[in-house]
Coordinates of C-alpha atoms in Angstrom, one line a residue:
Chain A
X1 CA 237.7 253.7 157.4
X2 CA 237.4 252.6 160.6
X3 CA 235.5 255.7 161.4
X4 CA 232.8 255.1 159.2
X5 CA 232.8 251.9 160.8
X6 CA 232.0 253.4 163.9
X7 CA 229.6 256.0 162.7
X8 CA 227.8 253.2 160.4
X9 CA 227.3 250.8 163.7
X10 CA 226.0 253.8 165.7
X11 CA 223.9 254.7 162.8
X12 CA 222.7 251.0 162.2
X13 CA 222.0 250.0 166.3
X14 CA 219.2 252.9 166.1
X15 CA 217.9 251.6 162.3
X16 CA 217.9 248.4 163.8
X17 CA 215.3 249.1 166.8
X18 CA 213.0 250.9 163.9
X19 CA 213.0 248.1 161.8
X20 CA 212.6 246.0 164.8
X21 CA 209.0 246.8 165.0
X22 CA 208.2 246.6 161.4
X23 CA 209.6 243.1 161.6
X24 CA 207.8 242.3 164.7
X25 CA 204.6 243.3 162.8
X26 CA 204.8 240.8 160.3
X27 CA 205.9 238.3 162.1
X28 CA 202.9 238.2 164.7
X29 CA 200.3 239.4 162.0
X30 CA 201.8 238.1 158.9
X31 CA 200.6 241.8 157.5
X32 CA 203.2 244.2 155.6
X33 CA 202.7 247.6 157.0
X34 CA 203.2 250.2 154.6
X35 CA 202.5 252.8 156.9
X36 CA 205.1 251.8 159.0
X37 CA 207.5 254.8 158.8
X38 CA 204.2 256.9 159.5
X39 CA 204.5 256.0 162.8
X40 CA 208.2 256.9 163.3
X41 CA 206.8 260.6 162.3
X42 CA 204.8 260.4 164.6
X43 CA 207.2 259.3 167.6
X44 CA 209.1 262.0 166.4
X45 CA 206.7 264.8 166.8
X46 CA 205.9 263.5 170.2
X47 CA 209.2 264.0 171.4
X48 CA 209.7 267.6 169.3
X49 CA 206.7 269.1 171.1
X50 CA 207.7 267.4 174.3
X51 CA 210.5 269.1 174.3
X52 CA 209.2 272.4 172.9
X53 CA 206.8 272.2 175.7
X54 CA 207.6 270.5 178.5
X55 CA 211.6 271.0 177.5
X56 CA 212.1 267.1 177.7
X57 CA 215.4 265.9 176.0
X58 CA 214.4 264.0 173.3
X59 CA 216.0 260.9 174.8
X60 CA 213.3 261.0 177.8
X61 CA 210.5 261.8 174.9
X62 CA 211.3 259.1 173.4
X63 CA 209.5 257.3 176.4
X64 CA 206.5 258.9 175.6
X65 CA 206.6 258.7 171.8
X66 CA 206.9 255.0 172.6
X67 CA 203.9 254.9 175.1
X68 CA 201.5 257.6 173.2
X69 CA 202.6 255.7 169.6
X70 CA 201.5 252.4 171.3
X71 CA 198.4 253.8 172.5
X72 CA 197.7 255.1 168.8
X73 CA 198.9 251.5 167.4
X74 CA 196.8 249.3 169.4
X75 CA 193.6 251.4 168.2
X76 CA 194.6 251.1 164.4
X77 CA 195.1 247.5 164.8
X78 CA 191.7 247.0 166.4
X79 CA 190.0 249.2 164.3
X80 CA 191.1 248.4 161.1
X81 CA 193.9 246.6 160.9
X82 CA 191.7 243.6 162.1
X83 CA 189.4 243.6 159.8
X84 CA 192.3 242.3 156.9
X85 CA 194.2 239.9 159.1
X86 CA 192.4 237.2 157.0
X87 CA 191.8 238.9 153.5
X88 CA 194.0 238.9 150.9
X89 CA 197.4 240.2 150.7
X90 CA 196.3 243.0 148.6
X91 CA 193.7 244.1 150.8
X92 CA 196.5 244.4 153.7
X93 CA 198.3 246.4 150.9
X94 CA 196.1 248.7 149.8
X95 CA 194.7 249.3 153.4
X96 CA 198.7 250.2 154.8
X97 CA 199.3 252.2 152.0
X98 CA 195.8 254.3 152.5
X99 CA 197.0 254.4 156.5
X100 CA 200.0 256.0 155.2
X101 CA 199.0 258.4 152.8
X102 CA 196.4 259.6 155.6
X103 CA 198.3 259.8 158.0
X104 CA 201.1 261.8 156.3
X105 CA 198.5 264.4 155.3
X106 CA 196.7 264.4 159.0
X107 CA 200.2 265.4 159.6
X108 CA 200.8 268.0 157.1
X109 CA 197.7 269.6 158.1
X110 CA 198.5 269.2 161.7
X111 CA 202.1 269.8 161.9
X112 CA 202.6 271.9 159.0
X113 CA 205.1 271.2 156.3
X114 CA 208.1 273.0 157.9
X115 CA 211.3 271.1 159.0
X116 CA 211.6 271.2 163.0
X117 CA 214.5 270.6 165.0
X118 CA 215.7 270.1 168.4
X119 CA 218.4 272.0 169.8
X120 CA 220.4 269.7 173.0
X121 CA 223.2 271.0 174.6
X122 CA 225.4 267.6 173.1
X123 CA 224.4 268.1 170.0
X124 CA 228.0 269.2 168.7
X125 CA 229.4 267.6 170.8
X126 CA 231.5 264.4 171.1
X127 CA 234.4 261.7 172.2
X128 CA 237.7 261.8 170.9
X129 CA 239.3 258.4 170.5
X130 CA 242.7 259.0 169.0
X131 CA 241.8 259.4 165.4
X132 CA 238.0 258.4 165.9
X133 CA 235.7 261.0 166.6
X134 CA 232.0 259.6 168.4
X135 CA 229.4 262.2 167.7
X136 CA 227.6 262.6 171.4
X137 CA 224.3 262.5 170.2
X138 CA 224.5 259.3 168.2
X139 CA 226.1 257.6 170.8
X140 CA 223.5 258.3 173.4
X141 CA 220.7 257.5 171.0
X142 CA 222.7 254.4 169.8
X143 CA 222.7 253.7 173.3
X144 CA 219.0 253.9 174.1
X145 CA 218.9 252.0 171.0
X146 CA 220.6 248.8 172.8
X147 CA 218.5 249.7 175.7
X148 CA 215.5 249.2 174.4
X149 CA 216.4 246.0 172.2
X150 CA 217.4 244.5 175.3
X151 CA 214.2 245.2 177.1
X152 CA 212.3 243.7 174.3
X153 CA 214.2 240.6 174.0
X154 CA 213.5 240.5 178.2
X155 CA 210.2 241.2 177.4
X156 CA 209.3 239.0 174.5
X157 CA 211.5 235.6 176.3
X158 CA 210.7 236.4 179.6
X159 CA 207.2 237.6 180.4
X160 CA 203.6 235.8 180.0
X161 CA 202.5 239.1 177.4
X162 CA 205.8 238.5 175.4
X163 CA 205.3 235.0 175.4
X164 CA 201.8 234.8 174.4
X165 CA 203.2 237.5 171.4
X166 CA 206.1 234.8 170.7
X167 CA 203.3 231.9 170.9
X168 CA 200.2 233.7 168.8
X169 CA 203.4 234.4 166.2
X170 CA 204.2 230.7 165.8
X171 CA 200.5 229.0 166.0
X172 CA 197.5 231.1 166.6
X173 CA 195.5 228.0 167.1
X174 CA 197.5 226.7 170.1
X175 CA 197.8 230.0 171.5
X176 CA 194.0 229.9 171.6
X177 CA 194.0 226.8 172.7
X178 CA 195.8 227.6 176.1
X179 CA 193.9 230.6 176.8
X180 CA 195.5 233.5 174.6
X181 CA 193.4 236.2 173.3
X182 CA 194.5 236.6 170.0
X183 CA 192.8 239.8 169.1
X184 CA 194.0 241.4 171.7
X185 CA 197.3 239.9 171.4
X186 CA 197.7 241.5 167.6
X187 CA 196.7 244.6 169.2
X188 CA 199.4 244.6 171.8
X189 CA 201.8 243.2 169.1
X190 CA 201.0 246.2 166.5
X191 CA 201.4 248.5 169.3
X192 CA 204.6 247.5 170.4
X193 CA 205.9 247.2 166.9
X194 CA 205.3 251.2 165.8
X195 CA 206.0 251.7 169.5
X196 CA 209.4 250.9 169.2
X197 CA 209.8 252.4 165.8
X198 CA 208.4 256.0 167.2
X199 CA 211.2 255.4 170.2
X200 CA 213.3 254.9 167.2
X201 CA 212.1 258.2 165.6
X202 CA 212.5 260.1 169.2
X203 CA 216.3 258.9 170.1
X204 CA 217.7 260.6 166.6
X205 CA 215.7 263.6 166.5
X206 CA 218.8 265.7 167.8
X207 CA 220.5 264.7 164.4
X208 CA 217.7 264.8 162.1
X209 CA 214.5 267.1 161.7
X210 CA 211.2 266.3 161.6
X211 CA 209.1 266.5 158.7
X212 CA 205.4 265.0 158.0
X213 CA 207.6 263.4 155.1
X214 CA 210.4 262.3 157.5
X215 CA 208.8 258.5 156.8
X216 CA 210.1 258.3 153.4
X217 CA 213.6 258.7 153.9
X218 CA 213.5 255.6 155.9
X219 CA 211.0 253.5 154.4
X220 CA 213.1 252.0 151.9
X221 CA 216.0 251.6 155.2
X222 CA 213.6 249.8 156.5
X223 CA 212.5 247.4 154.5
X224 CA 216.4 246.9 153.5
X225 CA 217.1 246.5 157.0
X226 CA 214.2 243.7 157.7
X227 CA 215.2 241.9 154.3
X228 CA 218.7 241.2 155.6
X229 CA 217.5 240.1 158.4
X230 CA 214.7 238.1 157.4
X231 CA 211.0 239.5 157.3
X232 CA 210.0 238.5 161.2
X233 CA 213.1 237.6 163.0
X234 CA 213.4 240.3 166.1
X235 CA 217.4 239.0 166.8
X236 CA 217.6 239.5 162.6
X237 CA 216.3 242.7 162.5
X238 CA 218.8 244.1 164.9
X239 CA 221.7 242.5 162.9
X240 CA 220.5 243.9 160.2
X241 CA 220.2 247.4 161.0
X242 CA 223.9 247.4 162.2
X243 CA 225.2 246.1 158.5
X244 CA 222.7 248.7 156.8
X245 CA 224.0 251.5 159.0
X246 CA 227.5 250.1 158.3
X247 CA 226.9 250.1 154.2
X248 CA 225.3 253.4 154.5
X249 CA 228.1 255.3 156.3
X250 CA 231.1 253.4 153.9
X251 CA 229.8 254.0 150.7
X252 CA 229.7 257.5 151.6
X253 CA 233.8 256.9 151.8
X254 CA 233.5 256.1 148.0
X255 CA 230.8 257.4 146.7
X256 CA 229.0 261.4 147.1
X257 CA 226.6 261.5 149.9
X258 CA 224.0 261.5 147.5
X259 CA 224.2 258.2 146.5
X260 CA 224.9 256.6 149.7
X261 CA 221.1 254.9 149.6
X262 CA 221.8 253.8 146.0
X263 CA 224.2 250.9 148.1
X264 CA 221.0 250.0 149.9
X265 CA 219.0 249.6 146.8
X266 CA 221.4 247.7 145.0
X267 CA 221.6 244.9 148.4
X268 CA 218.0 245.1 148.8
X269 CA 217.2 243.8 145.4
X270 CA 220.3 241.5 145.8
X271 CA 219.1 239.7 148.5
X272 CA 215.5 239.4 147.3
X273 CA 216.6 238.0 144.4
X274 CA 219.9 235.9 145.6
X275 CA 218.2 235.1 149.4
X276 CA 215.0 235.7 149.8
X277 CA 214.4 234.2 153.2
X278 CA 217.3 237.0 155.0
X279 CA 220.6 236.9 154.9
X280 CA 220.6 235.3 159.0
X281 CA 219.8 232.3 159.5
X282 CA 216.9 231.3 162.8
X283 CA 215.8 233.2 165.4
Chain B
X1 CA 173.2 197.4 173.0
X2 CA 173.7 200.9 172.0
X3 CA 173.4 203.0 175.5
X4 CA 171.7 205.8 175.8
X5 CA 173.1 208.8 175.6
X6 CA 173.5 211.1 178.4
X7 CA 169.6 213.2 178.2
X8 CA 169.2 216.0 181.0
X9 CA 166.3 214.3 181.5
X10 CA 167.7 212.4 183.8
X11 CA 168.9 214.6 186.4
X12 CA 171.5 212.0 188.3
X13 CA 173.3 211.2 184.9
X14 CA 173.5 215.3 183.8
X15 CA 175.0 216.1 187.3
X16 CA 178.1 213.1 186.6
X17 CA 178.0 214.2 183.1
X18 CA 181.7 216.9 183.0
X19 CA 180.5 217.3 179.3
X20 CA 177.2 217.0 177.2
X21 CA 176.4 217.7 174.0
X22 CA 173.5 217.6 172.5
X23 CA 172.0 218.0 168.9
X24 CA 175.5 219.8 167.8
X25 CA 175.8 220.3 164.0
X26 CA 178.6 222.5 162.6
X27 CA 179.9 223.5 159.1
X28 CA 182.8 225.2 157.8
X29 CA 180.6 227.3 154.9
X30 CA 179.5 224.2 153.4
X31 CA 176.8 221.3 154.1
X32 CA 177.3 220.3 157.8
X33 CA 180.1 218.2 158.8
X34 CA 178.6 217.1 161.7
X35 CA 174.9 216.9 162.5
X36 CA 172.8 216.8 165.7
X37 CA 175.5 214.8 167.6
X38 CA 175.1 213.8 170.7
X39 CA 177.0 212.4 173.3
X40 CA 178.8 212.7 176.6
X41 CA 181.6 212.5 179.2
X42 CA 180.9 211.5 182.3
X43 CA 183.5 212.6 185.5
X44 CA 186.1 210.4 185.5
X45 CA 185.2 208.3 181.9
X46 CA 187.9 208.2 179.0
X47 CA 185.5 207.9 176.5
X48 CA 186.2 207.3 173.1
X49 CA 185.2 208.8 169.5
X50 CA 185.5 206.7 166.8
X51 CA 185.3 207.1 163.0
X52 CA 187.0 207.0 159.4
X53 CA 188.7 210.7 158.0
X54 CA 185.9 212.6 156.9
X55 CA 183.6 211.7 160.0
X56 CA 183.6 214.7 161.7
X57 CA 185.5 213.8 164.6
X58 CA 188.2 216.8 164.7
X59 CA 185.3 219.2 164.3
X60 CA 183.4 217.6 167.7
X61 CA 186.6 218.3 169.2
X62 CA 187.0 221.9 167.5
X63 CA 183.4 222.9 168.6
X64 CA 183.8 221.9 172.0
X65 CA 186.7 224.8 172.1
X66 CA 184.7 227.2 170.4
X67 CA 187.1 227.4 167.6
X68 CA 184.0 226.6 165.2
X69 CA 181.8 229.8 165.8
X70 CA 179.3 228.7 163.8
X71 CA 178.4 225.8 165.3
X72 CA 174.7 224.9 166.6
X73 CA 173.5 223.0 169.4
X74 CA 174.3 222.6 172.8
X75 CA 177.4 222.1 174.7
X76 CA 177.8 222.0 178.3
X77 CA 180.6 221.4 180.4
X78 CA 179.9 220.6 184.0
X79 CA 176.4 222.5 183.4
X80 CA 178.2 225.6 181.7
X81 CA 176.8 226.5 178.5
X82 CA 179.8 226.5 176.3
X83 CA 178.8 227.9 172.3
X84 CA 179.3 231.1 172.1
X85 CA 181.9 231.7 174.4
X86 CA 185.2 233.1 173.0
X87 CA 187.5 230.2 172.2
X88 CA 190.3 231.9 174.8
X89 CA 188.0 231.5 177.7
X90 CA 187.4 227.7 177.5
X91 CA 191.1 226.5 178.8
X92 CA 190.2 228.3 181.6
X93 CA 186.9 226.4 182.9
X94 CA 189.0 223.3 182.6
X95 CA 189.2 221.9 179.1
X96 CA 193.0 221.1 177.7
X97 CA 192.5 220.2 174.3
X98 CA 195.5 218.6 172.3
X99 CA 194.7 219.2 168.4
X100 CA 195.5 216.8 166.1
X101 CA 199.1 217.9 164.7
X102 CA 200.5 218.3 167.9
X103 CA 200.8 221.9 167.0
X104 CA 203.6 222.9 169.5
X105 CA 205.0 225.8 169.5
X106 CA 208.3 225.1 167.1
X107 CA 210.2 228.4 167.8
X108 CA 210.0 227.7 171.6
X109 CA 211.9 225.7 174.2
X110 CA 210.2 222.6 175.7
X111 CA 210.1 224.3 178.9
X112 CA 208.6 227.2 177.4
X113 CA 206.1 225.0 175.5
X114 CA 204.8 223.9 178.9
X115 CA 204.8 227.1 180.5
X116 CA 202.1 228.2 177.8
X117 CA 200.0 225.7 178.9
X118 CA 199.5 227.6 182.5
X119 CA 198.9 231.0 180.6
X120 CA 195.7 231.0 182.0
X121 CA 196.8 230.1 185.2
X122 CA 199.8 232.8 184.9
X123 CA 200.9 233.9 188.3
X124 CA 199.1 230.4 190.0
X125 CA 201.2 229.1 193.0
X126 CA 201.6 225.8 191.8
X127 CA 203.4 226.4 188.4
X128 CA 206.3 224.5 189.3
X129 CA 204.0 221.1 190.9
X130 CA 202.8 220.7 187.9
X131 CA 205.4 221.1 185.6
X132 CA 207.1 218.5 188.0
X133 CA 203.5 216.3 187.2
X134 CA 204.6 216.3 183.9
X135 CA 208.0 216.0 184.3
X136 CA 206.8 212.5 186.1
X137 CA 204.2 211.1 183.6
X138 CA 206.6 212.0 180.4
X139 CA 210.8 212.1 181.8
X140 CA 211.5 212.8 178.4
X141 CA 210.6 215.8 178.2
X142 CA 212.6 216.8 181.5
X143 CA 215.9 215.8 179.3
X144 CA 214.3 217.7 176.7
X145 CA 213.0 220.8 178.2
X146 CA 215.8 223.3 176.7
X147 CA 215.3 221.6 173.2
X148 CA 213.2 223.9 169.9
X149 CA 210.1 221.9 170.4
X150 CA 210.6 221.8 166.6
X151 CA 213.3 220.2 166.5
X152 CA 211.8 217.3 168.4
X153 CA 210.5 213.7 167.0
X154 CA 207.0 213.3 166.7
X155 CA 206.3 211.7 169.4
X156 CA 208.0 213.9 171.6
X157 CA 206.1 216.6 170.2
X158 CA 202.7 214.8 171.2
X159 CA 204.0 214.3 174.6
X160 CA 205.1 218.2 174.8
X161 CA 201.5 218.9 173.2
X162 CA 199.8 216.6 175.9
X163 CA 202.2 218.0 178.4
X164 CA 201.3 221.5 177.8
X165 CA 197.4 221.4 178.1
X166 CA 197.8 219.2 181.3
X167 CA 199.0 222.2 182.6
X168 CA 196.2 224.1 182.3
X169 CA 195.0 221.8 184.9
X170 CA 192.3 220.3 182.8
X171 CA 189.6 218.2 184.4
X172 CA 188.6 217.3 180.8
X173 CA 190.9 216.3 178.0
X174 CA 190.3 216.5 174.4
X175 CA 193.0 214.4 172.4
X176 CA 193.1 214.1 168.8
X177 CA 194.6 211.6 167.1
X178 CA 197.5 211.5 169.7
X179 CA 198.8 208.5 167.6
X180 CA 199.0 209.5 164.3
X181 CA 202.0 209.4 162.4
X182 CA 204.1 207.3 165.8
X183 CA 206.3 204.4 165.8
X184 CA 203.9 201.4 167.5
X185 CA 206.2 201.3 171.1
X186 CA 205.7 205.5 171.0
X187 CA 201.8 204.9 170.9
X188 CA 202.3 202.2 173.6
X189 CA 204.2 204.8 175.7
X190 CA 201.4 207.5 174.9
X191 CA 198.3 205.3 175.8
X192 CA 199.9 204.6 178.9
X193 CA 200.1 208.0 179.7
X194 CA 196.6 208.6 178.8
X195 CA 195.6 205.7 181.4
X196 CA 197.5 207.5 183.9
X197 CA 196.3 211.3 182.9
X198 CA 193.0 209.6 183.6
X199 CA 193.5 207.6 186.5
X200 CA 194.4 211.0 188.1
X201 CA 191.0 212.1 187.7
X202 CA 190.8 213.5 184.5
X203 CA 188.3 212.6 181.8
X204 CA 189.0 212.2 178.4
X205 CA 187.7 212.5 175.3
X206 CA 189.8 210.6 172.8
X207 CA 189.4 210.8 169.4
X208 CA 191.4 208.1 167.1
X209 CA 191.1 206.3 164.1
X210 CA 192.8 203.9 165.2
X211 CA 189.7 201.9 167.2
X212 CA 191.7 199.2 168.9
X213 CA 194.0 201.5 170.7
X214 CA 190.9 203.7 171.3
X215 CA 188.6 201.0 172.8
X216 CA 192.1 199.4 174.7
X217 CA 192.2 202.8 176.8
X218 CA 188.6 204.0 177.0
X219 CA 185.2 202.3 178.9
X220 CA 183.2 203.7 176.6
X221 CA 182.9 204.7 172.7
X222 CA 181.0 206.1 169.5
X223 CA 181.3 205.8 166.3
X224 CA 181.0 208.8 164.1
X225 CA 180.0 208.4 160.2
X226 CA 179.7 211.1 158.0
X227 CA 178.8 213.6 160.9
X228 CA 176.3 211.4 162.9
X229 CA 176.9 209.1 165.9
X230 CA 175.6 205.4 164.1
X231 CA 176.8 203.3 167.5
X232 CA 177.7 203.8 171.3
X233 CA 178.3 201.6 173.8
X234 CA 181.1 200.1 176.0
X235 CA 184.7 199.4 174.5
X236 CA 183.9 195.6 175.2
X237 CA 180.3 195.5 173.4
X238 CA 181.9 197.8 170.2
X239 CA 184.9 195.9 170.0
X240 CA 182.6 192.9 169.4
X241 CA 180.4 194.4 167.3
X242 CA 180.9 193.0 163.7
X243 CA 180.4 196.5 161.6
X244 CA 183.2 198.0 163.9
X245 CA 185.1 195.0 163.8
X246 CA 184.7 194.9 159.8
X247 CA 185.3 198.8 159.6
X248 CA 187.4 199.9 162.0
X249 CA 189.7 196.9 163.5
X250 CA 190.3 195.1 160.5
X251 CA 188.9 191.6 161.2

């Protein structure tokens, strides 16, 4: 029990920073991106072949999944997510969802369709607690998790760019009106949203393998995740990734494995029918 | 009566002039909402714009920021042409504009609201002298400046609004409708403020539809109907005229 505690909170800190930037997305654009998880693939091919070639643990590639991802979101936002920042929700819709089916097949193309691993010297191993035992490689990528969250929380309270993000987010017009460029704000803002979602992607690669199809298996996480927390909230996000990672690794204590995304369906439409606006309140 | 407005013919009146505009029209899609305005600031002048809802008035203002692309005309702003530069630019040649709303920032502190207002100034020496210049005109928002600016009365939102774009250092001040919606002694408190935003060498451009408390703070006025200016002159010749009298004050 308490075990699966642990594991679901180590689990849910990392799911947390991934759905971080999907939540940071909407808030500052106000557009749903479908292609979202796409971008986790991609932060996690990053780190794969900067490890396969410049033998970088996955935990320092994860730097440069997050820099070369931001690089790479900053041009889709400019290029075309711009152009549907005003249009209709379904034109933000259909645009996402064609970035994400494109993107998946650049992939296969590029990549290949085979499953590709890491291997870390930490990988099997861990901490032993008593009863509890702490997987190594969750913990450090739980930690970089933290890490991170807590440099974007600096970063978004603290600095003129994160501010101008924060501002743009809550009143385009006054942003503009003290000097913000707002184009190139949502840029920056995209960026750093699948930025943080490919550091996501790079931290657990020593405990999951990389597909092009990787993104599915954590679409539907996300989206639960950022529905707890309330679609925009950064602080919400974060909680919410910890109580997904938490339901995740108990239901496995009572149901088979299998099923243990079945929970996550079930609170997802739950709250979207019982609470729309997230299950935490502010922030 | 009616004075002329400011012409670059006349070479001494352009050079005082911190903001002209000449023959602006503007429309959102639709038939213009303002057309061939013209009128002007001179250094130092609160000067006020006058008018019922539909006039036109928030659009002037709008324009003048470039937030209305599509307006035509010509605006300038101590000489500068101003249409068609990017709306994110303007802060920065000294235009603080407070829209009409307030539209703070709800999400942020008061402090943080007012540090926005130096974004273009970001990294500027003097930060802190001016948030203390603030601090000074409106001690409110001192108390205050920890407090969700959302979570803040009205009025204390317009003075965080004005508060912010004064930090941008402005030497020209677009208000709009700083009044609206507050408590008579909160509007007293705000035109006082105005007085002494101006009296520190900042023009204003004040646009309310509230024409006594306009003409009470400014030396000069227009009035604005349906998109063209019908009157100018000094607050003491409008506030005797009988059509403003009859429309706009009531008597």
């Amino acid at each position: 029990m308490l075990q699966a505690l642990i594991d679901g909170i180590l689990l849910g800190g990392v799911y947390g920073v991934i759905a971080t930037g999907l939540s940071l997305v909407f808030g500052v654009l106000g557009v749903v991106n479908f292609a979202h998880a796409e971008f986790l693939m991609l932060g996690m091919y990053v780190a794969w072949f900067a490890w396969r070639w410049l033998g970088l643990d996955p935990l320092l590639g994860s730097v440069l999944s997050f820099v070369i991802v931001f690089a790479v979101g900053y041009v889709v936002q400019r290029t075309l997510i711009e152009r549907v920042l005003k249009a209709p929700p379904a034109a933000q819709v259909f645009l996402t969802v064609g970035l994400l089916i494109a993107i998946e097949n650049a992939a296969l193309m590029v990549f290949g369709s085979e499953f590709r691993s890491v291997s870390v010297p930490y990988q099997v191993q861990g901490y032993r607690l008593g009863d509890i035992f702490i997987g190594a490689p969750y913990l450090y990528a739980f930690a970089a998790a933290v890490i991170l969250a807590a440099a974007l929380w600096l970063f978004l309270e603290r600095s003129w760019t994160g501010r101008a993000i924060r501002a743009v987010a809550q009143d385009a017009m006054a942003a503009t009106l003290v000097g913000v460029d707002t184009k190139r704000t949502y840029g920056l803002a995209f960026g750093l949203g699948v930025a943080l979602t490919a550091f996501g992607g790079a931290v657990i690669l020593p405990y999951i393998t990389v597909s092009p199809t990787v993104g599915g298996q954590f679409v539907v996480l996300m989206f639960t995740v950022v529905v707890l927390g309330g679609l925009g909230s950064v602080a919400g996000a974060l909680a919410g990734g910890i109580m997904v990672g938490v339901v995740q690794s108990m239901s496995t204590l009572i149901f088979p494995i299998q099923l243990q995304n079945l929970c996550l369906f079930v609170i997802f439409i739950a709250v979207l029918a019982l609470r729309p606006q997230g299950l935490i309140k502010g922030a | 009566m009616p004075e002329t407005a400011l012409s670059s013919a006349t070479p001494d009146a352009a050079a005082s002039a911190v903001l002209e505009v000449r023959d602006l029209s503007a429309a959102y899609g639709g038939p213009d909402v303002l057309s061939a305005v013209t009128l002007g600031v001179r250094t130092g002048e609160t000067v006020a714009v006058l008018g019922a809802n539909t006039a036109g008035k928030t659009t002037l203002l709008r324009a003048i920021s470039g937030l209305i692309p599509k307006a035509r005309g010509h605006i300038a702003f101590e000489g500068l042409a101003l249409l068609g530069r990017p709306a994110h630019t303007i802060p920065g040649l000294g235009i603080g504009h407070v829209p009409e709303g307030r539209h703070v920032f709800p999400r942020m502190t008061t402090l943080d609201n007012l540090m926005m207002g130096a974004f273009f100034h970001r990294g500027a020496k003097d930060i802190a002298e001016r948030l203390e210049r603030v601090f000074t005109l409106f001690p409110r928002l001192q108390e205050r400046q920890a407090q969700l600016a959302g979570s803040m009365s009205g009025g204390e939102q317009q003075m965080v609004s004005i508060g912010r774009a004064l930090m941008g250092k402005p030497k020209l001040l677009l208000l709009d409708e700083p009044s609206h919606g507050l408590a008579p002694i909160v509007v007293d408190e705000l035109h006082g403020a105005i007085g002494a935003i101006n009296r520190q060498g900042v023009s204003v451009l004040l646009v309310e539809q509230n024409a006594m408390l306009a003409l009470s703070v400014a030396h000069r006025g227009y009035v604005l109907e349906a998109g063209h200016v019908v009157l100018s002159g000094s607050s003491q010749s409008l506030s005797a005229d009988p059509g403003v009298r009859r429309a706009y004050l009531g008597v």
